[in-house]
Short mmCIF file of C-alpha atoms and ligand atoms in Angstrom, two decimals:
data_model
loop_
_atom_site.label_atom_id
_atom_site.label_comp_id
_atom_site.label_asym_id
_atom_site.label_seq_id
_atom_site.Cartn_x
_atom_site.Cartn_y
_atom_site.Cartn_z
CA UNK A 639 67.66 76.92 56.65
CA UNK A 640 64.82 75.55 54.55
CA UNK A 641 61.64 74.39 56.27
CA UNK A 642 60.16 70.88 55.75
CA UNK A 643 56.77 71.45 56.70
CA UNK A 644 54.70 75.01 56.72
CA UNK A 645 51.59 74.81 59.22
CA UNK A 646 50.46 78.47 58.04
CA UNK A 647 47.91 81.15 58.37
CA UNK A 648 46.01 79.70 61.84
CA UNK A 649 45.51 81.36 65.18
CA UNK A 650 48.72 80.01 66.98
CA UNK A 651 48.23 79.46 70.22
CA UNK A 652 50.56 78.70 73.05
CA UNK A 653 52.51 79.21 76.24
CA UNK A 654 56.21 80.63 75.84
CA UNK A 655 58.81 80.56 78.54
CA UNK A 656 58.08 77.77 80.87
CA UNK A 657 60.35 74.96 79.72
CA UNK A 658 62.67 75.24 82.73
CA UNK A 659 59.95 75.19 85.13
CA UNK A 660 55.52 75.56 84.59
CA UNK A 661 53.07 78.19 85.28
CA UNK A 662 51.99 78.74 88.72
CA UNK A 663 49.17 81.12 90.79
CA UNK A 664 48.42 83.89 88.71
CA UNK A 665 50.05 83.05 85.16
CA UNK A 666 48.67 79.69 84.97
CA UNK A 667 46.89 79.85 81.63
CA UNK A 668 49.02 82.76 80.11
CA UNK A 669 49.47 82.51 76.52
CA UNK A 670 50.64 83.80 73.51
CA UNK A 671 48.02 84.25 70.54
CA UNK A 672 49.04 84.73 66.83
CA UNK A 673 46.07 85.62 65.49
CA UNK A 674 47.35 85.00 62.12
CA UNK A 675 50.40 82.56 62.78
CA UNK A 676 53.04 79.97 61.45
CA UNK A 677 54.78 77.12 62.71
CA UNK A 678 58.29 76.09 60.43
CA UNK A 679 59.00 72.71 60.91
CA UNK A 680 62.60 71.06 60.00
CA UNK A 681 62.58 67.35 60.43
CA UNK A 682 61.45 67.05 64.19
CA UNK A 683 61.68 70.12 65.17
CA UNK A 684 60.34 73.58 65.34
CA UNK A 685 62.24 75.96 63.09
CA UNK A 686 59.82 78.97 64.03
CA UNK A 687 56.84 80.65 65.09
CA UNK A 688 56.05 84.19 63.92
CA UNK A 689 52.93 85.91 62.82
CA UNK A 690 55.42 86.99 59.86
CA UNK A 691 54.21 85.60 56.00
CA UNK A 692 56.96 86.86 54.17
CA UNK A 693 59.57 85.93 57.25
CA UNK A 694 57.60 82.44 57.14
CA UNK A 695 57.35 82.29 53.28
CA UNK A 696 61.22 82.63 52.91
CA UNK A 697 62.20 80.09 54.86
CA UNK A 698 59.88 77.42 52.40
CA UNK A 699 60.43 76.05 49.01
CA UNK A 700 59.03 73.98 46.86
CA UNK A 701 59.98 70.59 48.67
CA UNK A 702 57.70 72.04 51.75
CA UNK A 703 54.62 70.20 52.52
CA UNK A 704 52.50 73.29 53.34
CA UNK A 705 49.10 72.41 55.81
CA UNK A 706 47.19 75.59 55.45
CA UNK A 707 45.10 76.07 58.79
CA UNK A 708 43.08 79.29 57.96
CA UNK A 709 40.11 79.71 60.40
CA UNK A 710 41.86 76.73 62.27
CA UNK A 711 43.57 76.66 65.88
CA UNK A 712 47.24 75.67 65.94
CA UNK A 713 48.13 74.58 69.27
CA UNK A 714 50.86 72.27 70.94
CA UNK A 715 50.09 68.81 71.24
CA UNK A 716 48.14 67.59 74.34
CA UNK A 717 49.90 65.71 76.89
CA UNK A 718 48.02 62.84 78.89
CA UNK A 719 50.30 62.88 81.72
CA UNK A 720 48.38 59.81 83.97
CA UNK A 721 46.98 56.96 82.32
CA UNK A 722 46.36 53.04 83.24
CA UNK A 723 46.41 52.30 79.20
CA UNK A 724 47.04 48.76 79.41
CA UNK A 725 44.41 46.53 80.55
CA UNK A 726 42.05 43.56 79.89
CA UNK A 727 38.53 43.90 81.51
CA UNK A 728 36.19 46.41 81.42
CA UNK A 729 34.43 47.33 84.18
CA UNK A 730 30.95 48.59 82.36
CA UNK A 731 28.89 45.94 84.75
CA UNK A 732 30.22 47.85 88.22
CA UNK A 733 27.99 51.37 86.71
CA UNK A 734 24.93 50.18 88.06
CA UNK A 735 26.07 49.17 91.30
CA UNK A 736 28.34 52.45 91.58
CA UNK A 737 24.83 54.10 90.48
CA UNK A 738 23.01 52.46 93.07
CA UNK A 739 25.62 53.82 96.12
CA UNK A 740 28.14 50.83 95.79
CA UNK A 741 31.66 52.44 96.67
CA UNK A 742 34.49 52.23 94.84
CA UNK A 743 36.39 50.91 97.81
CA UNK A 744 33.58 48.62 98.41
CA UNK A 745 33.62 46.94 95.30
CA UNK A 746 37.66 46.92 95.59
CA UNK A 747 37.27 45.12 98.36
CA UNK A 748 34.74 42.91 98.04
CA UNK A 749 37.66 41.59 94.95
CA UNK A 750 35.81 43.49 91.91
CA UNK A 751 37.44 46.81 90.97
CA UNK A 752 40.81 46.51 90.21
CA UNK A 753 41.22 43.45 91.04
CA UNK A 754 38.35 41.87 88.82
CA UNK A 755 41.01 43.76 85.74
CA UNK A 756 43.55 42.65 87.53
CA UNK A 757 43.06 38.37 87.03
CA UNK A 758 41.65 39.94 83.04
CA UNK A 759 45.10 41.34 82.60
CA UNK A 760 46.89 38.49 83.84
CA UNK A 761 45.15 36.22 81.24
CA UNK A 762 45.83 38.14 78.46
CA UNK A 763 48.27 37.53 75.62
CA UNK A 764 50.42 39.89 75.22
CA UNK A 765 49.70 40.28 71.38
CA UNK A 766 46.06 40.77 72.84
CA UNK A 767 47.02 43.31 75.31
CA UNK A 768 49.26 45.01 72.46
CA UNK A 769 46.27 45.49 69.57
CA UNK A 770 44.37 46.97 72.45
CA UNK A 771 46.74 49.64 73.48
CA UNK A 772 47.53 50.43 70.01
CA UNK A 773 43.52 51.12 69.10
CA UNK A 774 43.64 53.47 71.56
CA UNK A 775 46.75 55.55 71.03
CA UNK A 776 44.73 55.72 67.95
CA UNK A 777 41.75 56.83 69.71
CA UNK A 778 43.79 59.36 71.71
CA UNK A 779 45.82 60.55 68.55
CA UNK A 780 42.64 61.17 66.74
CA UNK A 781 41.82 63.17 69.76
CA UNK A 782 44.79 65.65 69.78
CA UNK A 783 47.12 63.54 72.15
CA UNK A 784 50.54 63.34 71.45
CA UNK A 785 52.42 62.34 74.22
CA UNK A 786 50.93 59.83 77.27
CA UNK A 787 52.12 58.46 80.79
CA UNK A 788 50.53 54.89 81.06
CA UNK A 789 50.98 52.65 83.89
CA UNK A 790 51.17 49.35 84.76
CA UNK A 791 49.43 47.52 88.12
CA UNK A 792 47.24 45.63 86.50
CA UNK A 793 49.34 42.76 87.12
CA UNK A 794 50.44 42.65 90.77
CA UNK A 795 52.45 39.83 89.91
CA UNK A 796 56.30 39.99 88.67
CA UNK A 797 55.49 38.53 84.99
CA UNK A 798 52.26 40.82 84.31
CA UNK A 799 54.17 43.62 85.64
CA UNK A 800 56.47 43.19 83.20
CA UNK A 801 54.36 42.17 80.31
CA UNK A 802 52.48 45.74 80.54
CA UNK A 803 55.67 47.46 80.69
CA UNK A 804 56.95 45.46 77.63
CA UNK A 805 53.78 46.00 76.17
CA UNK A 806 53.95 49.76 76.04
CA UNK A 807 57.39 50.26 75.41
CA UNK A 808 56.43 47.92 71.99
CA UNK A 809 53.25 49.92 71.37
CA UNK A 810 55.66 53.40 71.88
CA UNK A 811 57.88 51.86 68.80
CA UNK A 812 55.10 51.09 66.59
CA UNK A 813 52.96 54.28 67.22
CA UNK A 814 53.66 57.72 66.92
CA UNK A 815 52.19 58.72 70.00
CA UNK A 816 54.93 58.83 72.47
CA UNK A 817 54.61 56.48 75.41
CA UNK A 818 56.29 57.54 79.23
CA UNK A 819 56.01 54.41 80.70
CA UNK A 820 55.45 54.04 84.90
CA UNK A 821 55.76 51.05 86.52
CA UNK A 822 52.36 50.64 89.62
CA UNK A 823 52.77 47.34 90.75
CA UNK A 824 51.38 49.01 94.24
CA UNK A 825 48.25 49.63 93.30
CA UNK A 826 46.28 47.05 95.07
CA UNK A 827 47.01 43.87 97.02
CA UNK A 828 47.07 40.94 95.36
CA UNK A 829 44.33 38.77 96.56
CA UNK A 830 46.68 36.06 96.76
CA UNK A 831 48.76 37.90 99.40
CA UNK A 832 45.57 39.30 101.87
CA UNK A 833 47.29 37.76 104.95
CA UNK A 834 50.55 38.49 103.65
CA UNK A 835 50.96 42.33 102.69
CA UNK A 836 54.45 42.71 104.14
CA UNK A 837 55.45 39.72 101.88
CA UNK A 838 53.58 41.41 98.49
CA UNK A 839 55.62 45.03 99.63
CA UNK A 840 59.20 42.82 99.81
CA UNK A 841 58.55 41.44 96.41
CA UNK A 842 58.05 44.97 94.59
CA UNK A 843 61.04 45.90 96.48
CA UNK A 844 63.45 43.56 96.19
CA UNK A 845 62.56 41.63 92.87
CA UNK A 846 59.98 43.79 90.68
CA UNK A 847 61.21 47.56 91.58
CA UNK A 848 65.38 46.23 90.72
CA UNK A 849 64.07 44.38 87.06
CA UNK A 850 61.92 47.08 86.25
CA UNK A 851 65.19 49.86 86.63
CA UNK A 852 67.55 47.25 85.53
CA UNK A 853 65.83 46.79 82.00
CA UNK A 854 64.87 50.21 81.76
CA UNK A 855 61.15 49.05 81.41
CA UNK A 856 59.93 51.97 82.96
CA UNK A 857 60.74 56.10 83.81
CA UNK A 858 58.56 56.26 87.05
CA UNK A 859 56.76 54.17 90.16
CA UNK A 860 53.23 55.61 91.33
CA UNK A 861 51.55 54.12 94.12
CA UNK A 862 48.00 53.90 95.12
CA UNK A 863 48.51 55.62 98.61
CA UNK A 864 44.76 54.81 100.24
CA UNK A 865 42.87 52.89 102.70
CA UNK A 866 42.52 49.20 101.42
CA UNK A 867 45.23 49.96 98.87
CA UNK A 868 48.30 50.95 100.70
CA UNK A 869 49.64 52.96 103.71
CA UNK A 870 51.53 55.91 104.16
CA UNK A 871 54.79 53.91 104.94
CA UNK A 872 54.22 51.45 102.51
CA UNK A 873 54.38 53.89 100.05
CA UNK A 874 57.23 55.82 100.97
CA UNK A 875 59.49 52.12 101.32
CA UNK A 876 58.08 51.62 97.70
CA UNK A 877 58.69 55.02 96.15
CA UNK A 878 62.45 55.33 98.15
CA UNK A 879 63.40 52.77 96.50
CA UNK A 880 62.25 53.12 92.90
CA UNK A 881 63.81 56.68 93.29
CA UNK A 882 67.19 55.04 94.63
CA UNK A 883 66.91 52.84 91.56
CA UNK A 884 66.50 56.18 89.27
CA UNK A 885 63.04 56.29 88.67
CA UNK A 886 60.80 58.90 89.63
CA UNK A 887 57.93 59.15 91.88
CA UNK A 888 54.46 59.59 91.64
CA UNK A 889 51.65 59.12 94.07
CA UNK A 890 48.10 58.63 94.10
CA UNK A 891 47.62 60.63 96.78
CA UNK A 892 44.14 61.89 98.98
CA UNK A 893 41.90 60.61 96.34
CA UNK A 894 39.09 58.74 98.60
CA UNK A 895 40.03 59.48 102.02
CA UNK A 896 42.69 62.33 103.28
CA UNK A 897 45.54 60.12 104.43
CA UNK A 898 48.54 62.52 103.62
CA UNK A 899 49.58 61.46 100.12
CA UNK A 900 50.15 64.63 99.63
CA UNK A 901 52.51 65.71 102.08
CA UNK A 902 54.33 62.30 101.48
CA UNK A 903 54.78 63.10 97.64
CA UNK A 904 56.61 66.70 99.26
CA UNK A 905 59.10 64.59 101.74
CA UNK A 906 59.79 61.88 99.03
CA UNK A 907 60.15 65.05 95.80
CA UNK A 908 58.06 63.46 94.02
CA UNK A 909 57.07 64.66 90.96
CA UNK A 910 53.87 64.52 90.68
CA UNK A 911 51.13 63.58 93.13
CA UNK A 912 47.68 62.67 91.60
CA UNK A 913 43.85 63.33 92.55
CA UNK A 914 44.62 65.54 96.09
CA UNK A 915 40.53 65.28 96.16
CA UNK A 916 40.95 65.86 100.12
CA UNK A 917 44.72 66.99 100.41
CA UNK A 918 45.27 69.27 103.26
CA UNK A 919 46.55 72.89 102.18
CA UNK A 920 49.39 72.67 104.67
CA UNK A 921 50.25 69.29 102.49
CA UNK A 922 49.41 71.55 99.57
CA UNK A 923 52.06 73.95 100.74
CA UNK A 924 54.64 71.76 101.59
CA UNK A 925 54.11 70.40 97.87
CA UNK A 926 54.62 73.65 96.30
CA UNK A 927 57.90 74.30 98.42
CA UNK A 928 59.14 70.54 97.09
CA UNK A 929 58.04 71.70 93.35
CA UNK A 930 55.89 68.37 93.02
CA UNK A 931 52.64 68.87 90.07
CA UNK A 932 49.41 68.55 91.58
CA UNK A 933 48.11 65.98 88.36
CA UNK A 934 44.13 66.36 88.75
CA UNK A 935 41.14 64.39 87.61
CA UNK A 936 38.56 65.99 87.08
CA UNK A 937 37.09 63.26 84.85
CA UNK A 938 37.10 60.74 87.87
CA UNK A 939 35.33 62.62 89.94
CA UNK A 940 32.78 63.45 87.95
CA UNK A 941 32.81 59.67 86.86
CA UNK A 942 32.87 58.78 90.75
CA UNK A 943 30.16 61.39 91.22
CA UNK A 944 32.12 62.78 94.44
CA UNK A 945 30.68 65.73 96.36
CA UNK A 946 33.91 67.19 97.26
CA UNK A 947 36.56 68.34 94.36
CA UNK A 948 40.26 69.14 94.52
CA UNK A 949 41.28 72.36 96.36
CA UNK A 950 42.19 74.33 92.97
CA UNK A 951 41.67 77.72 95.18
CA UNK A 952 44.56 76.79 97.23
CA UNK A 953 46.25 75.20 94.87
CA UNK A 954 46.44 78.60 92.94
CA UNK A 955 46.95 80.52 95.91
CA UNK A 956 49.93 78.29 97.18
CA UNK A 957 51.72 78.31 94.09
CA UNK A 958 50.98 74.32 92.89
CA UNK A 959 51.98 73.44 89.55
CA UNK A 960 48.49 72.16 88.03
CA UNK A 961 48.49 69.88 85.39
CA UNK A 962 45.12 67.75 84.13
CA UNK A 963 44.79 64.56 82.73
CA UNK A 964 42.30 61.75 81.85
CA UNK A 965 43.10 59.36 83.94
CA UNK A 966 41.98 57.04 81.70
CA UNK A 967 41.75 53.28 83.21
CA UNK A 968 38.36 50.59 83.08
CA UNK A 969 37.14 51.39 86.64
CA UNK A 970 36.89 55.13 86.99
CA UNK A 971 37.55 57.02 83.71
CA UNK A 972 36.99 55.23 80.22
CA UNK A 973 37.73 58.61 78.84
CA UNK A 974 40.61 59.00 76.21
CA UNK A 975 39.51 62.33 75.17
CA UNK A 976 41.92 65.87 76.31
CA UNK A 977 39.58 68.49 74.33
CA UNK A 978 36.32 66.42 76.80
CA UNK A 979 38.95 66.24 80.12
CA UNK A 980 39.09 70.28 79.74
CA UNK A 981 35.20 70.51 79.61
CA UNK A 982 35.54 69.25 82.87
CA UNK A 983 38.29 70.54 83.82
CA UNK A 984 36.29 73.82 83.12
CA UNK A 985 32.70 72.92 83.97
CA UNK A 986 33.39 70.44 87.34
CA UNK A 987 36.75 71.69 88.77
CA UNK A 988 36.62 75.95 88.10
CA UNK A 989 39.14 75.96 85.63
CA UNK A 990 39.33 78.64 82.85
CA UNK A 991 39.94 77.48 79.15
CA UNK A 992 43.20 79.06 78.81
CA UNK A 993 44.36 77.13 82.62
CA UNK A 994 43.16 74.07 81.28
CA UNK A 995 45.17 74.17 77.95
CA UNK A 996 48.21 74.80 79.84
CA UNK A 997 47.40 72.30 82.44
CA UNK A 998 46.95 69.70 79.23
CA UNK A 999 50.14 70.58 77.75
CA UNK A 1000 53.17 72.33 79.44
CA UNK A 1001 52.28 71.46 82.82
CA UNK A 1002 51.40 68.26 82.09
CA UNK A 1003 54.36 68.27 79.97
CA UNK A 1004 56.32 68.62 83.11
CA UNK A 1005 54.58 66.38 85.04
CA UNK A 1006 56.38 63.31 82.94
CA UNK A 1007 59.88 65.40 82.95
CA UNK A 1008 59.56 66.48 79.15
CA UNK A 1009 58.89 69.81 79.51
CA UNK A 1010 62.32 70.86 77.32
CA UNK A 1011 60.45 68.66 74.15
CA UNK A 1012 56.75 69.09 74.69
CA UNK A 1013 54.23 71.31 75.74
CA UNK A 1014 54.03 74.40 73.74
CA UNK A 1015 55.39 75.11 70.10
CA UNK A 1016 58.81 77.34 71.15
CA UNK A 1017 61.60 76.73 68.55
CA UNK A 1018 63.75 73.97 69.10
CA UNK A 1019 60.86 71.56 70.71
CA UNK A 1020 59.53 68.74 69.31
CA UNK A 1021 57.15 69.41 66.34
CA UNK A 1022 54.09 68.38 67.95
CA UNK A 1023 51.22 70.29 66.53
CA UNK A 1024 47.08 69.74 66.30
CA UNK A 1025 44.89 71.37 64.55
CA UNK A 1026 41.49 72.35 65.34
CA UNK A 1027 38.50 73.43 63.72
CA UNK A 1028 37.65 76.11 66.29
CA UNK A 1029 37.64 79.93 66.23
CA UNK A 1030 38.80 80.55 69.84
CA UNK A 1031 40.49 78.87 72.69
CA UNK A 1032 37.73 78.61 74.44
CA UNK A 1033 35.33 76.66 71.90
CA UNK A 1034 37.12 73.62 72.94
CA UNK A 1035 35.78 73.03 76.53
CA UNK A 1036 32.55 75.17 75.37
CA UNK A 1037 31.64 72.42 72.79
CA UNK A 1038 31.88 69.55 75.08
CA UNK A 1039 32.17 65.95 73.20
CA UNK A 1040 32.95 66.85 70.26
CA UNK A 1041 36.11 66.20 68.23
CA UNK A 1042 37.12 68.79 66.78
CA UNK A 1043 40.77 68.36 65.66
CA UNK A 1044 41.35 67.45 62.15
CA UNK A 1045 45.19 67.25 61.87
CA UNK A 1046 48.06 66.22 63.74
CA UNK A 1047 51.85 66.15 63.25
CA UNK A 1048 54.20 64.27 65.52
CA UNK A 1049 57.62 64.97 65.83
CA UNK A 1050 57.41 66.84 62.07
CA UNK A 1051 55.12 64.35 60.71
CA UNK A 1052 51.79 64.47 59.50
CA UNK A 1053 49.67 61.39 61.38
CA UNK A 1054 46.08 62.55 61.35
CA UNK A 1055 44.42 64.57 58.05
CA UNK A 1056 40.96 65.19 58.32
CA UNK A 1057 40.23 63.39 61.54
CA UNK A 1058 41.61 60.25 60.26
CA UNK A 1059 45.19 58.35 61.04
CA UNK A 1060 47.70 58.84 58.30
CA UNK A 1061 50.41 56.78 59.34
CA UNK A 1062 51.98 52.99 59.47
O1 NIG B 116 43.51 56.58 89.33
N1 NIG B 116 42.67 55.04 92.08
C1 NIG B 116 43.36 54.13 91.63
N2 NIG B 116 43.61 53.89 90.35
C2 NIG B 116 42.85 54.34 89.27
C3 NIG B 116 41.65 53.51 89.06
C4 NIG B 116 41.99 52.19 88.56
C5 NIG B 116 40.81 51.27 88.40
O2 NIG B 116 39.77 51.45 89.04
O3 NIG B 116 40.96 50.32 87.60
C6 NIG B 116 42.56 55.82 89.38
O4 NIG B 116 41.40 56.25 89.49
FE1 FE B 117 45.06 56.83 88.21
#
């Protein structure tokens, strides 16, 4: 078989093997390294990997585009596996009052925060919502991100709901970065329900949750399981439900205030449960039996400037899938950047360079159930490959802010060449 596309001579770098489930404790951030590798590409998929030129240069002829990546890092492409991508309203006027020791809840519930995006969203056009998300799947392309979970919730009504979700399933058609697409319509109370939460709860229920599964609009409900967002039981109604509907679950869970998101996210199986800033190790445990991914973000903290960080010690200890991810959203992390979410993955949360490259791609991979397509460059997975102009692994965190990849393929196709989009 023939290749179509020839990324050759670059220091391959990946993880091998963990497809079926992702790294754990001790071999979180084990790789493979070809110091002088190829990737074989035919059509969308990856042909081969070998540190073999001749084996490599057989299987090319002369209709092979060829990238040549000498003194270049070849790695899988990132995976942003929790996002809040579609949105009107930035929240740049709520720094200075975070910076003078406004809390986030505070501000949440004194009907800025989310909710100040939320009546932005609503507004919105949908063609205006649309050019926005598609600037920054640019933004995130250009950045080495191939794949990325977005959620809705900044609607909190039926129709906005649905008008993100439609939103990003049109942006995932027009784009080539792919789009996993979770439906949040629990992440704050409506203002227009205050007195009347058990009424806003019976609406996701019984008429958003069944539209959202019934038109396939979205893969997976999160909800925002915290004190002036939305209890324990709430949560576990909402996510019950989406999951007897087929989605999947997700929960924000212990990001503020240690309510037991995280051992809910075990009971439910969730698969994923986000933040776990003040999870409980017992919870922690009881999430490792129930094989849920502990999604951190380490961007948000440092964002939210909190004193206390996820338990990645435990996490480690116990056997947690970790996976990383920007988190990116207009109240807490206006950060679109994977190589910048490892520098802090690195620098604010402990992790090495090689567990924070795994925790960006197959464990985040598996985070959004598409660990068998993306994640690492094995053959027979998705062609999703960046390139880097960086010597080592461990340049990327080191060099904090900078952008460093210059090429990116996506599903077999070239979309970024020399930092700039090449496709559409
Ligand atoms: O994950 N914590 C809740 N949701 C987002 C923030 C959303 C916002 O502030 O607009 C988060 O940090
Ligand atoms: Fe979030």
């Amino acid at each position: 078989m023939k290749a179509s596309l020839w990324v050759a001579n670059g220091q391959v770098v990946t993880t091998v093997g963990h497809s079926t489930s992702p790294q754990v404790g001790p071999a979180l951030g084990e790789v493979l390294r070809y110091t002088d590798g190829h990737v074989l590409v035919d059509g969308d998929k990856i042909l081969l990997v070998t540190d073999n030129y001749a084996q490599a240069k057989a299987m090319c002829d002369a209709q092979t585009e060829v990238v040549d990546a000498t003194d270049r890092l070849v790695l899988p492409g990132y995976v942003d596996c929790h996002t809040h991508l579609s949105f009107a309203g930035w929240r740049d006027h709520e720094l200075p009052l975070r910076l003078a020791g406004r809390s986030y809840l505070d501000i949440l519930a004194a009907g800025g925060g989310i909710i100040s995006t939320v009546q932005k969203t609503r507004a919105a056009t949908p063609s205006a919502l649309l050019a926005t998300v598609l600037a920054t799947l640019d933004t995130m392309l250009l950045h080495g991100t191939t794949t990325v979970e977005a959620k809705s919730g900044y609607g909190l009504n039926l129709e906005t709901e649905l008008k993100q979700l439609c939103v990003l399933r049109e942006a995932g058609t027009r784009h080539p970065v792919e789009v996993v697409r979770t439906f949040m319509g629990a992440h704050a109370l409506p203002p227009e329900y205050k007195n009347a939460r058990e009424e806003y709860i019976a609406i996701i229920l019984d008429q958003m949750l069944p539209q959202v599964a019934a038109e396939g609009l979205a893969e997976f409900c999160d909800c925002f399981c915290e004190n002036k967002a939305f209890t324990i039981d709430e949560c576990r109604s909402i996510l019950l439900r989406a999951k007897a509907l087929g989605l999947g679950a997700k929960v924000h869970a212990d990001e503020i205030t240690p309510l037991g998101g995280a051992l809910l996210a075990a009971e439910v199986k969730a698969v994923s449960a986000e933040h776990l800033i003040h999870a409980d190790r017992e919870h922690l445990r009881a999430m490792a039996e129930a094989q849920v991914v502990a999604i951190l973000l380490p961007a948000t903290s440092f964002i939210l400037q909190t004193a206390k960080r996820a338990d990645v010690k435990s996490m480690l200890e116990l056997g947690v899938a970790i996976a990383i991810a920007t988190d990116y959203n207009p109240g807490t992390s206006p950060l679109p950047n994977m190589q910048l979410l490892q520098s802090f993955a690195c620098f604010h949360y402990g992790l090495t360079p090689a567990q924070a490259f795994a925790a960006s791609t197959i464990n985040a991979a598996h985070a959004i159930g598409r660990a068998k397509d993306s994640g690492s460059l094995e053959v027979g997975k998705q062609a999703d490959v960046i390139i880097q102009k960086a010597p080592t692994l461990d340049f990327v965190p080191y060099h904090l802010g900078v952008n460093l990849v210059e090429s990116v393929i996506k599903r077999g196709k070239r979309v970024v060449n020399k930092g700039g989009c090449m496709y559409g």
